[in-house]
Every structure is written in structure tokens, then in C-alpha cells.
Coordinates of C-alpha atoms in Angstrom, one line a residue:
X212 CA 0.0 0.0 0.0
X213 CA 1.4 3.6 -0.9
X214 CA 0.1 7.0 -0.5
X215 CA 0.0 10.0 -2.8
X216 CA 2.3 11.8 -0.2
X217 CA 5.1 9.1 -0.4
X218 CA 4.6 9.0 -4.6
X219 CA 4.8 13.0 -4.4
X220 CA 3.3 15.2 -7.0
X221 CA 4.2 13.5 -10.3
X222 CA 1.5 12.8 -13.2
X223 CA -0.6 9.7 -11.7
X224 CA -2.1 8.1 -15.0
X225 CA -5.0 5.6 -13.9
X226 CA -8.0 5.7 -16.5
X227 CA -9.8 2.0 -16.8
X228 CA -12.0 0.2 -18.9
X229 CA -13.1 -3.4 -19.7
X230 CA -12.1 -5.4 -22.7
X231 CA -15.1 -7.7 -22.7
X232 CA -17.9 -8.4 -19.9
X233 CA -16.8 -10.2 -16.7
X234 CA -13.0 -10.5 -17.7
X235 CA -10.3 -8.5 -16.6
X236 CA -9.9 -4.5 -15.7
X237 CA -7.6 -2.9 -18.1
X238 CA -5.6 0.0 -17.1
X239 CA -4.9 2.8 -19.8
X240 CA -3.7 6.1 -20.2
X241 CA -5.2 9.7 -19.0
X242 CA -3.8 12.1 -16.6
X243 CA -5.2 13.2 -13.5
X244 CA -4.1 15.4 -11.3
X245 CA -4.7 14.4 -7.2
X246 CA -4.4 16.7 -4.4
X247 CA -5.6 14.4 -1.7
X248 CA -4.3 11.4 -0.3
X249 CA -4.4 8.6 -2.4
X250 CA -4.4 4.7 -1.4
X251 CA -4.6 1.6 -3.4
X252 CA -5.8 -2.2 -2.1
X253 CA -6.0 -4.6 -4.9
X254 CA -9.4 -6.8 -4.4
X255 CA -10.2 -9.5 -6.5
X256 CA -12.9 -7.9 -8.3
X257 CA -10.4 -5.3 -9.4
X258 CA -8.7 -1.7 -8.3
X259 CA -10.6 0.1 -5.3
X260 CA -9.8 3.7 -3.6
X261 CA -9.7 2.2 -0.3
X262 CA -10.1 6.5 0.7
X263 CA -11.9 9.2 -0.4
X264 CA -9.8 11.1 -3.1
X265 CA -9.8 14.5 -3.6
X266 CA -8.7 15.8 -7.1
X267 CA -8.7 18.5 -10.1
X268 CA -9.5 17.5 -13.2
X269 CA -7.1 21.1 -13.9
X270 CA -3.6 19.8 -14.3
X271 CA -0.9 21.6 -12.6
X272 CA 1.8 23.1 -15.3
X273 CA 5.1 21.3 -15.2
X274 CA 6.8 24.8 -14.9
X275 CA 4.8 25.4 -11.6
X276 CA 5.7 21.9 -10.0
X277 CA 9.6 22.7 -10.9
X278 CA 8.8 26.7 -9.1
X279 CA 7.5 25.0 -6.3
X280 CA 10.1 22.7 -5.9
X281 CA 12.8 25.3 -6.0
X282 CA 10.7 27.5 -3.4
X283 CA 10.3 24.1 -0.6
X284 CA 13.9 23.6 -1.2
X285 CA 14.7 27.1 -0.8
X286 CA 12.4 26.4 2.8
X287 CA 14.3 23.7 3.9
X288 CA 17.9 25.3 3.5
X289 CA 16.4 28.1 5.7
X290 CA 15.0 25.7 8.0
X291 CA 18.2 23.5 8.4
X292 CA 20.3 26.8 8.9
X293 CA 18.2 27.4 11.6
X294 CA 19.2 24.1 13.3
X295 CA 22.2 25.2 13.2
X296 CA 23.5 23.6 9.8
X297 CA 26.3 24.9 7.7
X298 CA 25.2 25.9 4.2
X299 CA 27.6 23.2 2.7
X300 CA 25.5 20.5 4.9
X301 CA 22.5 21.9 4.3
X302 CA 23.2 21.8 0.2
X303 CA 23.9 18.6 0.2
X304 CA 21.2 17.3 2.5
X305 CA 18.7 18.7 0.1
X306 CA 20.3 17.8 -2.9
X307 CA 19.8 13.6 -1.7
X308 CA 16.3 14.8 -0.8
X309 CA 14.1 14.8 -4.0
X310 CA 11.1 12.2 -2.8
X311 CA 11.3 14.7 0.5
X312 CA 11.1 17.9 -2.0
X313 CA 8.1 15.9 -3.8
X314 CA 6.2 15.5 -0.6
X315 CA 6.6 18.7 0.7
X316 CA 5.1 20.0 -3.0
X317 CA 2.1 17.1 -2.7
X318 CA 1.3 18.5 0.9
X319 CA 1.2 21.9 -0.4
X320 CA -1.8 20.6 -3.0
X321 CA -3.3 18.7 -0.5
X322 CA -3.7 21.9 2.1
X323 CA -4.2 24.5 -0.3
X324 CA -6.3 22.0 -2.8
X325 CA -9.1 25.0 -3.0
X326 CA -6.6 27.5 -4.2
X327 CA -5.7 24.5 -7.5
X328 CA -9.3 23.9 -8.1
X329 CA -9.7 27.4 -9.4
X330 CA -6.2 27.7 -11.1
X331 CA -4.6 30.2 -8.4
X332 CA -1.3 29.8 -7.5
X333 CA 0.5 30.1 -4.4
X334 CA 2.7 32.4 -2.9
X335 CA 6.1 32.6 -1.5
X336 CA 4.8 33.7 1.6
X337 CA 2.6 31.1 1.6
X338 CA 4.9 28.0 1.0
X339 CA 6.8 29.6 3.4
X340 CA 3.5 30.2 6.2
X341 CA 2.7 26.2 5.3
X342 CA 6.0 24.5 5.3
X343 CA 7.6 25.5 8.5
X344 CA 4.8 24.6 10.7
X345 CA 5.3 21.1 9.6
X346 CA 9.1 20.9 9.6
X347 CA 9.0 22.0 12.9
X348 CA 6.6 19.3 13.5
X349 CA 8.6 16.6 12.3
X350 CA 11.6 18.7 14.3
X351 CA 9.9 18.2 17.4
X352 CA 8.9 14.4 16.5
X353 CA 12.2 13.3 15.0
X354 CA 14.9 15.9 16.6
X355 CA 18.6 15.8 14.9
X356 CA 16.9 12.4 12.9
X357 CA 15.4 15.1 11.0
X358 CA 18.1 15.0 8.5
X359 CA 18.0 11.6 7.8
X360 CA 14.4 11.2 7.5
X361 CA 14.5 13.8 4.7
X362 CA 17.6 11.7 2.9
X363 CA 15.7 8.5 3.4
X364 CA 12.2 9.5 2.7
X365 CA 10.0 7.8 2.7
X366 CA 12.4 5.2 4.4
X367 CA 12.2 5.5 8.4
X368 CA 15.4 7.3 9.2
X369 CA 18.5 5.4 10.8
X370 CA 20.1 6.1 14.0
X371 CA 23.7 4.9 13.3
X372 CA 24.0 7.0 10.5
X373 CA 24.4 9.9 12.8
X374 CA 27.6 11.1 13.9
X375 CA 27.5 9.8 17.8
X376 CA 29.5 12.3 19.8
X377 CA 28.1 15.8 17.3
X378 CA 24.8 14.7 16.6
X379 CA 25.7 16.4 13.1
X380 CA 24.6 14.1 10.2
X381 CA 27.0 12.4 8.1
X382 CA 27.7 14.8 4.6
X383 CA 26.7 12.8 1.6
X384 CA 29.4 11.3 -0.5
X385 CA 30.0 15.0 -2.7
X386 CA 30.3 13.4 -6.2
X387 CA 26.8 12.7 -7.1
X388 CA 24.8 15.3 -4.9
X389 CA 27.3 18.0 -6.3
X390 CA 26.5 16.4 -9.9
X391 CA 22.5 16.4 -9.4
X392 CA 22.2 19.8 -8.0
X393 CA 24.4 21.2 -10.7
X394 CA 22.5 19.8 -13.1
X395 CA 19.4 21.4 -11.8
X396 CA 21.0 24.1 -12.2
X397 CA 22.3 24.4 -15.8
X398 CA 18.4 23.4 -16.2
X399 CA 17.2 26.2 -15.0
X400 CA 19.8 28.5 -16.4
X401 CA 19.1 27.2 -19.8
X402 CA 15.5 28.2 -19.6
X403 CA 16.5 31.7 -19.9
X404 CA 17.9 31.6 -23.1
X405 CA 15.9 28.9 -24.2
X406 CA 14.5 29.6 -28.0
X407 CA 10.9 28.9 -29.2
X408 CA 10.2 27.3 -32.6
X409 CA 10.0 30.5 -34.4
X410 CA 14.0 31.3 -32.9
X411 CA 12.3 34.0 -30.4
X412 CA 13.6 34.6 -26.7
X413 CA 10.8 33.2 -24.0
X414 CA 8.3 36.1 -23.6
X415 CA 9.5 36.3 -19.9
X416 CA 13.1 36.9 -21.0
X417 CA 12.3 39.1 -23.6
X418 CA 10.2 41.3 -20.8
X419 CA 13.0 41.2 -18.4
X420 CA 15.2 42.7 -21.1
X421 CA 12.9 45.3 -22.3
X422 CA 13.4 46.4 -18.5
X423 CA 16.9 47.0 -18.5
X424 CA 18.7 43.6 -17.3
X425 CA 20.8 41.3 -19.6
X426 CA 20.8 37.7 -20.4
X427 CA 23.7 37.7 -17.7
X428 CA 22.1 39.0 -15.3
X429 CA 18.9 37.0 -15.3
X430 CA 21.5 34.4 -15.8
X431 CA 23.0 35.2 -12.4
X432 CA 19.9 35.6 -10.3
X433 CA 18.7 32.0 -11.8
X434 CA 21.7 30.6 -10.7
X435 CA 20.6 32.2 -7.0
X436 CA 17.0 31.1 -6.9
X437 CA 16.2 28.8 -9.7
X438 CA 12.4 29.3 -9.2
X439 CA 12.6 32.7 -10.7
X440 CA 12.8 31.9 -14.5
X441 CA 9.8 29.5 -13.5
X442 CA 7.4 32.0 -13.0
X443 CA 4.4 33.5 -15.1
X444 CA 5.2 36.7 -16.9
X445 CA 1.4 37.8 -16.7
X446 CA 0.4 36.4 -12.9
X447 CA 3.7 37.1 -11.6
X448 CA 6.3 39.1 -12.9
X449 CA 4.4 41.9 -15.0
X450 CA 2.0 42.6 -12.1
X451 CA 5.0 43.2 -9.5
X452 CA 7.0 45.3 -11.6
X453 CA 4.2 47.9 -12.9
X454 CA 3.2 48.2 -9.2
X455 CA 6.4 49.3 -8.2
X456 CA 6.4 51.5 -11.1
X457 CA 3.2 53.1 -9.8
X458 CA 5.0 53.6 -6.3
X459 CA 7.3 56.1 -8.5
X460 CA 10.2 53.5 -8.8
X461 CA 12.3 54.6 -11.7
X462 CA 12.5 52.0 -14.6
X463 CA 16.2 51.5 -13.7
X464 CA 15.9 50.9 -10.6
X465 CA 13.7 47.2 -11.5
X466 CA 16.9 45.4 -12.7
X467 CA 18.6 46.0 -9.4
X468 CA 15.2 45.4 -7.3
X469 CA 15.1 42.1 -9.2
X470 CA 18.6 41.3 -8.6
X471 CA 18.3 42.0 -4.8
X472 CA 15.5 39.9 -4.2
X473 CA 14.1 37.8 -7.3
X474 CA 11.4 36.1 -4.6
X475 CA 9.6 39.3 -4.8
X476 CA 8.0 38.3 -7.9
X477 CA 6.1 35.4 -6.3
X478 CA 4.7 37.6 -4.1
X479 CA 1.0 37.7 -4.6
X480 CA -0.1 41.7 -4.8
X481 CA -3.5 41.3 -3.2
X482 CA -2.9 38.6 -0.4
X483 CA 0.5 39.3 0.9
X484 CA 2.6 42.6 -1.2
X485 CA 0.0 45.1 -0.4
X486 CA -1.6 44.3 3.1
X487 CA 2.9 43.7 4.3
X488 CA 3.0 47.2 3.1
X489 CA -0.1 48.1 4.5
X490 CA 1.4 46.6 8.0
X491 CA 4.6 48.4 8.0
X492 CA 2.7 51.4 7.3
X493 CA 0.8 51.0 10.6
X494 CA 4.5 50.6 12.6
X495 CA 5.6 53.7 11.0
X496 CA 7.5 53.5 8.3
X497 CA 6.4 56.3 6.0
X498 CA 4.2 55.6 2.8
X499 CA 5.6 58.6 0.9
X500 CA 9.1 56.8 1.1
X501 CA 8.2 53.4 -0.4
X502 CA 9.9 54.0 -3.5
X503 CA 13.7 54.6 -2.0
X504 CA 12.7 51.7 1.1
X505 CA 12.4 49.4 -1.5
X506 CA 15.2 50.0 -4.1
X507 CA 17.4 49.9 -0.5
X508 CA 15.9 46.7 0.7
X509 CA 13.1 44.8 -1.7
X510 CA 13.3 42.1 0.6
X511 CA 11.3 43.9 3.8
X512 CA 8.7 42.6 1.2
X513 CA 9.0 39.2 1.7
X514 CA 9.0 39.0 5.2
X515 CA 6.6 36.6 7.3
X516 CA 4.4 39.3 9.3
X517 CA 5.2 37.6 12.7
X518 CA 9.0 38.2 12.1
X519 CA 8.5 41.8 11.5
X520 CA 6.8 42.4 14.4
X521 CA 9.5 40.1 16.8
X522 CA 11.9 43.5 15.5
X523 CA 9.4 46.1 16.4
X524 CA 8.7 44.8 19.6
X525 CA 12.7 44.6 20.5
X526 CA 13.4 48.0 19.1
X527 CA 10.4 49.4 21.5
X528 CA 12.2 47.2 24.9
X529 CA 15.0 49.2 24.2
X530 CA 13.1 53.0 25.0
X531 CA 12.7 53.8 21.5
X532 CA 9.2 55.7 20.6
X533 CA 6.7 54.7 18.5
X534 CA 8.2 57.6 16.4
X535 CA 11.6 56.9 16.6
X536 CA 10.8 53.3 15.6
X537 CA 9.6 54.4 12.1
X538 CA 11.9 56.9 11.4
X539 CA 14.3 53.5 11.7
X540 CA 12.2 51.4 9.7
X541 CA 12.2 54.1 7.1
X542 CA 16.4 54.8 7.0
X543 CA 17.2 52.0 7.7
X544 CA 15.0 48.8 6.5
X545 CA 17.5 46.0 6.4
X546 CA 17.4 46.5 10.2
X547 CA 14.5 43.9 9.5
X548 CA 16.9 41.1 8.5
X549 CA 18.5 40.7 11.6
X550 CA 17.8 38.1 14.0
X551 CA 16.2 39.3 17.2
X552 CA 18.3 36.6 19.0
X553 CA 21.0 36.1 17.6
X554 CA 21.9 39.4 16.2
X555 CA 20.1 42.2 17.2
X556 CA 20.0 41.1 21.2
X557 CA 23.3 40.4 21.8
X558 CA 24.3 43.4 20.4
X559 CA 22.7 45.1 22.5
X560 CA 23.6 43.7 25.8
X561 CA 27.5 44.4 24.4
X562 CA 26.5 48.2 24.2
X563 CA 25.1 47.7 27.5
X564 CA 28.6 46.4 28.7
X565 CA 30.0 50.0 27.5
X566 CA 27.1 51.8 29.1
X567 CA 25.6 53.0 26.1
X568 CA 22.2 54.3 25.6
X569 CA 21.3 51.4 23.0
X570 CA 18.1 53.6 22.1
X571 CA 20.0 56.6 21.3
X572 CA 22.6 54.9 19.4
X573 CA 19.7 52.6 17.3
X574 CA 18.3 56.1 16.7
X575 CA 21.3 57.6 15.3
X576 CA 23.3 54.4 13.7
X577 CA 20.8 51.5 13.2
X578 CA 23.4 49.9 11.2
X579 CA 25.9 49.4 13.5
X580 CA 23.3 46.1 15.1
X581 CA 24.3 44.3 11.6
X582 CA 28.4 44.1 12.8
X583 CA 29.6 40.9 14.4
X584 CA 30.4 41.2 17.8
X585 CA 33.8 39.1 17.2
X586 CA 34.9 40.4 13.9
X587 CA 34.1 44.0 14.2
X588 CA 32.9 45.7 17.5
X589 CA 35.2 43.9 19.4
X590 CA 38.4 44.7 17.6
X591 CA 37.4 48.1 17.8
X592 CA 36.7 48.1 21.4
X593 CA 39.8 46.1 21.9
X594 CA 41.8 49.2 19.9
X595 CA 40.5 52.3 22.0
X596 CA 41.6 50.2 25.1
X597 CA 45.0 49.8 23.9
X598 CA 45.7 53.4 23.0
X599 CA 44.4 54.4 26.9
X600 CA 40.9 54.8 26.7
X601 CA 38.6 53.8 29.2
X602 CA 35.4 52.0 29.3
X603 CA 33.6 54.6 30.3
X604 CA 35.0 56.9 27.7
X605 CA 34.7 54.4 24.8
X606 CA 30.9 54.7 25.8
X607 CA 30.8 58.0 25.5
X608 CA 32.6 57.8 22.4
X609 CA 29.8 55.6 20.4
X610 CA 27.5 57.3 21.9
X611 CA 28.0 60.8 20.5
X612 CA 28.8 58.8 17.2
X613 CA 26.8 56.0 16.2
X614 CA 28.9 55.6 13.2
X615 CA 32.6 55.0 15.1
X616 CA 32.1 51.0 15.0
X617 CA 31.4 50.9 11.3
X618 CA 34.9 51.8 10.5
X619 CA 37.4 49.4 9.2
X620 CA 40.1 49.2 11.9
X621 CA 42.8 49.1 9.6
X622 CA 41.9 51.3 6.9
X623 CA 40.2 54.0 8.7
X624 CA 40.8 54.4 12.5
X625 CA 44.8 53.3 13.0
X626 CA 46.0 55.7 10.3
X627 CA 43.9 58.4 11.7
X628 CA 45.0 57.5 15.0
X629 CA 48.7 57.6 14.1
X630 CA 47.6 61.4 12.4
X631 CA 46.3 63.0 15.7
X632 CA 49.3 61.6 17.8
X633 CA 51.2 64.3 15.4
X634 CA 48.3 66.9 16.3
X635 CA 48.9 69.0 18.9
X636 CA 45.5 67.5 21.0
X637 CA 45.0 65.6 24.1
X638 CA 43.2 62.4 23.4
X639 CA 40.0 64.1 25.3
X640 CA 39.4 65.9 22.3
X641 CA 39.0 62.7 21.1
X642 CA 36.3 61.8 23.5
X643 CA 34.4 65.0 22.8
X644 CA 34.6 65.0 19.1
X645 CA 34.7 61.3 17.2
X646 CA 33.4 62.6 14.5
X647 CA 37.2 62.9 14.4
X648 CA 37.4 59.3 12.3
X649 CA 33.9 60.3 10.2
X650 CA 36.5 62.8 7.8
X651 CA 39.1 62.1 4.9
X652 CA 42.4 62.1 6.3
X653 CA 43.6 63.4 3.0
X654 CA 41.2 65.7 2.2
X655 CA 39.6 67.6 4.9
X656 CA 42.0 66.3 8.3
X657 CA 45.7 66.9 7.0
X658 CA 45.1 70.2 4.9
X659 CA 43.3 71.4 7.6
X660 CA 45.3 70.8 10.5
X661 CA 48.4 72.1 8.2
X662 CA 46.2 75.8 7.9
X663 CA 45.7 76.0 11.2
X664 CA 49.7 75.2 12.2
X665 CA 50.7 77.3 9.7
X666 CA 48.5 80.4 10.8
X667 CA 49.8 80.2 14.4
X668 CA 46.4 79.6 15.9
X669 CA 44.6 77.5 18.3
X670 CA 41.1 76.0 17.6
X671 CA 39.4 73.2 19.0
X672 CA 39.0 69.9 16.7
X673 CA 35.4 70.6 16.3
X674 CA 36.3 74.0 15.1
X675 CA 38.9 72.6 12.4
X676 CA 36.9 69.8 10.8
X677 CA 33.0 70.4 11.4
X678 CA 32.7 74.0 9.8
X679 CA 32.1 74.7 6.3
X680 CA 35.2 75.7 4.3
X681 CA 34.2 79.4 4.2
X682 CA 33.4 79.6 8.0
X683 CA 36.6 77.7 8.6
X684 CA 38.5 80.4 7.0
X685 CA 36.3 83.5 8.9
X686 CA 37.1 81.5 12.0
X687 CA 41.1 81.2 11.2
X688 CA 41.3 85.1 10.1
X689 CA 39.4 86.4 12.8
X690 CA 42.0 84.0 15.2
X691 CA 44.7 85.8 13.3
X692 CA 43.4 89.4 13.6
X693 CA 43.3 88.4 17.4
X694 CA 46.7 87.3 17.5
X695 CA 47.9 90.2 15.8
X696 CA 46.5 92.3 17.5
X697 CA 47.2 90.7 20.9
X698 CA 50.8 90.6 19.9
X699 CA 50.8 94.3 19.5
X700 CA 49.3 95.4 22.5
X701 CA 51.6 93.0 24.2
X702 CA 54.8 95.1 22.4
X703 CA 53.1 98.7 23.0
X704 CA 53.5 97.4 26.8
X705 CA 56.4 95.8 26.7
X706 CA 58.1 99.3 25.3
X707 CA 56.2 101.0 27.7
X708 CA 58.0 99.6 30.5
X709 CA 61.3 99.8 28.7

């Protein structure tokens, strides 16, 4: 006995008729298309559904069986990454996992068998919204066997094939997996320059183009998310981009929206692109912005609505206003990509550690929460230390410039810290003005500093690098008029005396 959800969503041909009364039941050729689960018992009398089957007599397009393949897998890697899984593994876990991939895509018929009947197709957001539920499901049922049950499928998964002491599942032997998935690939590619009987480009292609990308760039986003070449010009692709054309989206900004995030094409404008947007709007990001929030960061668009709202309710535990929080949302979008926990939390208890005011500095530099601790804030931190800065004043530091962490350590903040030991400044100027390491050394800090040396005056580092160049020069005259004139009052008394 089988089920549908073991044979996964291949063409199931089944049509019968008699040859002659009372002999045997003659199985022929016709396609079908079944979104329920499916059973067979053979009786003696001939082939009976031992269960109800539900099905369409629609058939579903090849093209959107092989979209919907590339979007479970596309699930799973994320899924697996979540456990904790390198990419490497997680490739080439999913690459041994087709009959998995093939019931993931039958279950997705069999819950959403409504949406078939009447020819719609589903989402991103959607796969997405009924996939993971179940994963975590089977998570919870089969723990770190999960792996294997998806290699095996429909096989019951094996215990020994588990690395004891790691509990990290044994890598597939690389040859074959690496072969299979690159053939998938090349597939996919292909499509985009695929030729039609008349020599013509596909009309999806041809679109594409007529928006500004070339055949190597539609190349390279395939080779990213195969599912994109998969998708229908008319139901998908066309409606996206002429609605981010009426948002006031230039033209040439589509080919890099696409590029960013290809998935947003298989976003569904009615049930998911416009009530997200609608959503964001009501946590403040502003609707007059939409066109330069997107072309930043498409994929805010793609998000699940219950991550977006795990972000907004960290950014308002750390004191920001409701206000504040949009004006984020708005500059700074991407914000949305980090992980609450792993990312966006930790950072913020390191701040802490520095007593920062993590509101103020997520106000000013939202940015800085997408650095690793270990590779970037760190080092930095490590840096002011070692040239005799304290805690308290490396606080201080970040917090009057939200920017100061951003800075590659060797490019940016050693040579300008080897500059200022030359500058006639103690390092509390330092502390007052960090700005310091937001200017060109070349251009603005050195020619600057030079003036001012040269004109025999004294101004504070604020005053040399945060004016304007004309109000930099009023400033060093009027310095000099002072001098001057100090230095002759200070001769007229000196003769005096004489």
C-alpha cells in the first residue's frame, strides 16, 4: 500500500475500462491530477480507492511543479540553517532529498487543494506560512533524525547513520549530490535563453530585457533562486514590476530590485505585497518613502508578518518611541533582517557592557546592530583600550557617534589615530569629538590641521573639521586678527615699560 504523499506530485495516469464483460480491468492512459491522499488495495474484483480522493480535473503546469520545488527547497535550507546547519551541509542534504522535496510539494496541494481547483497559485509567503509549521513538527517528533528522515524519505530514518559524539549528520558522499544539483542548475539557467520554434527569446526573458537587465544577469539571479525563471510573466512578474512602477520607482531601478530579491516576484499583490505594506505602514514607516525603502531593501517585502513584528517589539524594549521606531524602519529597512536573537540582542547587551544608551545609538546608527560582535565591534573596542581609553569613555565615544564602529580598523581608525598623535591635541578631544574618524584624512584632516599650524592659531578639533570651508576660514582670520592684535598690545606694553 502507498500513498500520494510518499509518490509526491508526479503525473498519476490511472483511467480504466473493460475489454469484454466479466474479464479482466484494463488500465490505460489519462492524466489526473490528485491533491488528496491517495491509497490503493488490490481486491479481487479489481482496483478500489480504499479512501476518499480529492482531485482536479485542472492539471498543474510542469513549470509550476519545478517553481514550487525550488521555493520548498529554498524552505528547507532556511529551516536547516536554523538548526544550526552549515550551508555546505545543508546543500547537500537537500540535494539527496528529492522524494522529500516531492512531498513537501504534494502536501502543499493537499492543504491549499481549494486554491488549485480554481487555477490560483500560491505564494512565496505562503509556502513559506505552510511549510515550516510542519518541519517544525517533524523537528519536534524526529529531533537531529530530521536529516535523515529527509535523505531516506520515505524510508524510516536510521540512527547509526548519525555522527554519535556531534549529533551532526553524516555529509553525503559529494560526487553525485554535487552532480544532481548542478544539473538542476544548468536546467534552469538554460530556460533563460531557451528559443521557441520561431527562434524568439521566451516572452518572460524578452520582458526582463525590455526592463533594462541582460541575459547575464537574469542568468546570475537564476543561478541564485532557480524558481525565478519558472514564473508566469502575466500572474507574476508583469503585475509586480508595474506596481512598483506606480509607487514612482524609476525603470532603472527594477533590474537592481530584481537582482536584490528575485522572490519578490512570487509575491501575490492582493494577499501578501500590499496588506505587508499596509502593515509596515501601521508601525511607521512612511508611505511617501516606499519607492527609496524598496530600491534599498526589496526584501522587507518578503518577510513573514510575525517576524516583523519580533523586531518592532525589540526595538520598543529598548526605550525607542513609537516615532523613533519608524523613522528606523524608514532609513534604515534592512534593520528587519536581523535576528532578534542572535543578532540584534546580543548586540545590544554588548552596548550595555559599555554603558551606552542602546536607544540613542539605534536612533542615530541603526546599522551598527548588523556588525559581528567578534569580527568587528570587538576589535574596535579592543583598539580604544590599547591606545588608553577607558570604558567609560569608549561609551561616550559611540554614543556621540553612532557611526565610530562601522569603520574598518585598519583602513580608517589606525592611520587616523597615528595622524592626531602628530596633532597637537590631548586624546579628550577625542572623546568630545569622534566625529574625528567620520573625515578624509587626506582631504579635509591633514590640509586642515596644516592651515591652522601654519597660521599660528589655536582651535578646538570641532572647530577645524566640522565648519564649512568658508566659516573655517572667517574663523582662522578672525584667530589671526586676534593674534595680531594681541601681539601688539603686548609690544606697545612691553616698550612702555622699557
Amino acid at each position: 500500500m502507498q500513498s500520494l504523499s510518499q509518490i509526491g506530485p508526479s503525473e498519476i495516469f490511472l483511467v480504466a475500462r473493460r475489454e469484454k464483460p466479466s474479464t479482466r480491468l484494463v488500465i490505460t492512459r489519462a492524466q489526473l491530477w490528485f491533491t488528496g491522499r491517495l491509497s490503493f488495495r488490490q481486491e479481487t474484483n479489481g482496483v478500489r480507492l480504499k479512501n476518499r480522493v480529492e482531485f482536479s480535473p485542472r492539471p498543474v503546469p510542469p513549470n509550476l511543479i519545478a517553481a514550487e520545488k525550488e521555493e520548498a527547497k529554498a524552505v528547507l535550507t532556511l529551516f536547516f540553517k536554523k538548526q544550526g546547519l552549515s550551508n555546505s551541509v545543508s546543500s547537500r542534504l537537500i540535494n539527496k532529498s528529492d522524494q522529500f522535496i516531492d512531498h513537501l510539494v504534494s502536501r502543499l496541494h493537499s492543504v491549499h487543494k481549494a486554491r488549485y481547483l480554481v487555477g490560483r497559485e500560491l505564494t512565496t509567503l505562503e509556502i513559506r506560512d505552510s511549510l515550516i509549521p510542519y518541519l517544525e513538527e517533524l523537528h519536534e517528533e524526529h529531533g537531529d533524525l530530521l536529516s535523515e528522515l529527509v535523505v531516506s524519505y520515505p524510508d524510516p530514518p536510521a540512527e547509526t547513520r548519525l555522527v554519535a559524539s556531534s549529533s551532526v549528520p553524516v555529509s553525503p558522499p559529494r560526487g553525485d549530490t554535487d552532480s544532481a544539483a548542478e544539473t538542476r542548475k544548468l536546467r534552469a539557467v538554460s530556460r533563460v535563453s531557451e528559443l521557441d520554434t520561431e527562434g524568439a527569446l521566451r516572452p518572460q526573458t524578452l520582458y526582463l530585457l525590455d526592463l533594462g537587465l541582460n541575459l547575464e544577469q537574469i542568468k546570475t539571479i537564476t543561478r541564485k533562486f532557480a524558481a525565478f525563471p519558472y514564473y508566469s510573466l502575466d500572474g507574476k512578474i508583469k503585475p509586480v514590476v508595474e506596481f512598483l512602477l506606480d509607487l514612482g520607482i524609476p525603470k532603472s531601478d527594477i533590474p537592481t530590485i530584481l537582482c536584490k530579491r528575485p522572490q519578490i516576484c512570487g509575491i501575490s499583490l492582493t494577499d501578501n505585497l500590499k496588506p505587508t505594506m499596509a502593515f509596515l505602514e501601521t508601525l511607521g514607516i512612511d508611505k511617501n518613502q516606499w519607492a527609496k525603502i524598496i530600491y534599498r531593501f526589496p526584501a522587507i517585502l518578503t518577510y513573514s508578518r510575525q517576524k516583523l513584528t519580533s523586531t518592532v517589539e525589540f526595538l520598543s524594549q529598548t526605550g525607542l518611541t513609537e516615532e523613533q521606531i519608524g523613522r528606523i524602519l524608514t532609513r534604515c529597512p534592512n534593520i528587519m533582517s536581523y535576528s532578534v536573537e542572535d543578532k540584534l540582542r546580543p548586540t545590544m547587551e554588548y552596548f550595555r557592557s559599555l554603558n551606552v544608551d542602546v536607544a540613542v545609538l539605534l536612533h542615530r546608527c541603526p546599522q551598527t546592530f548588523g556588525l559581528s560582535i567578534e569580527s568587528n565591534l570587538k576589535p574596535v573596542t579592543e583598539f580604544f583600550l590599547e591606545k588608553g581609553f577607558g570604558l567609560d569613555e569608549i561609551g561616550i565615544m559611540i554614543s556621540r557617534y553612532g557611526a565610530l564602529y562601522t569603520f574598518s580598523l585598519k583602513e580608517n581608525l589606525m592611520p587616523k589615530w597615528d595622524y592626531f598623535q602628530t596633532m597637537d591635541y590631548p586624546k579628550s578631544e577625542l572623546v568630545k569629538f569622534p566625529q574625528f574618524f567620520g573625515y578624509s584624512l587626506q582631504e579635509r584632516i591633514k590640509p586642515r590641521y596644516e592651515l591652522v599650524k601654519r597660521s599660528g592659531v589655536r582651535l578646538l578639533l570641532n572647530q577645524v573639521l566640522s565648519l564649512s570651508g568658508i566659516e573655517f576660514e572667517k574663523v582662522v582670520k578672525k584667530k589671526m586678527m586676534k593674534l595680531l592684535s594681541n601681539n601688539v598690545i603686548a609690544e606697545q606694553s612691553n616698550g612702555g615699560l622699557l
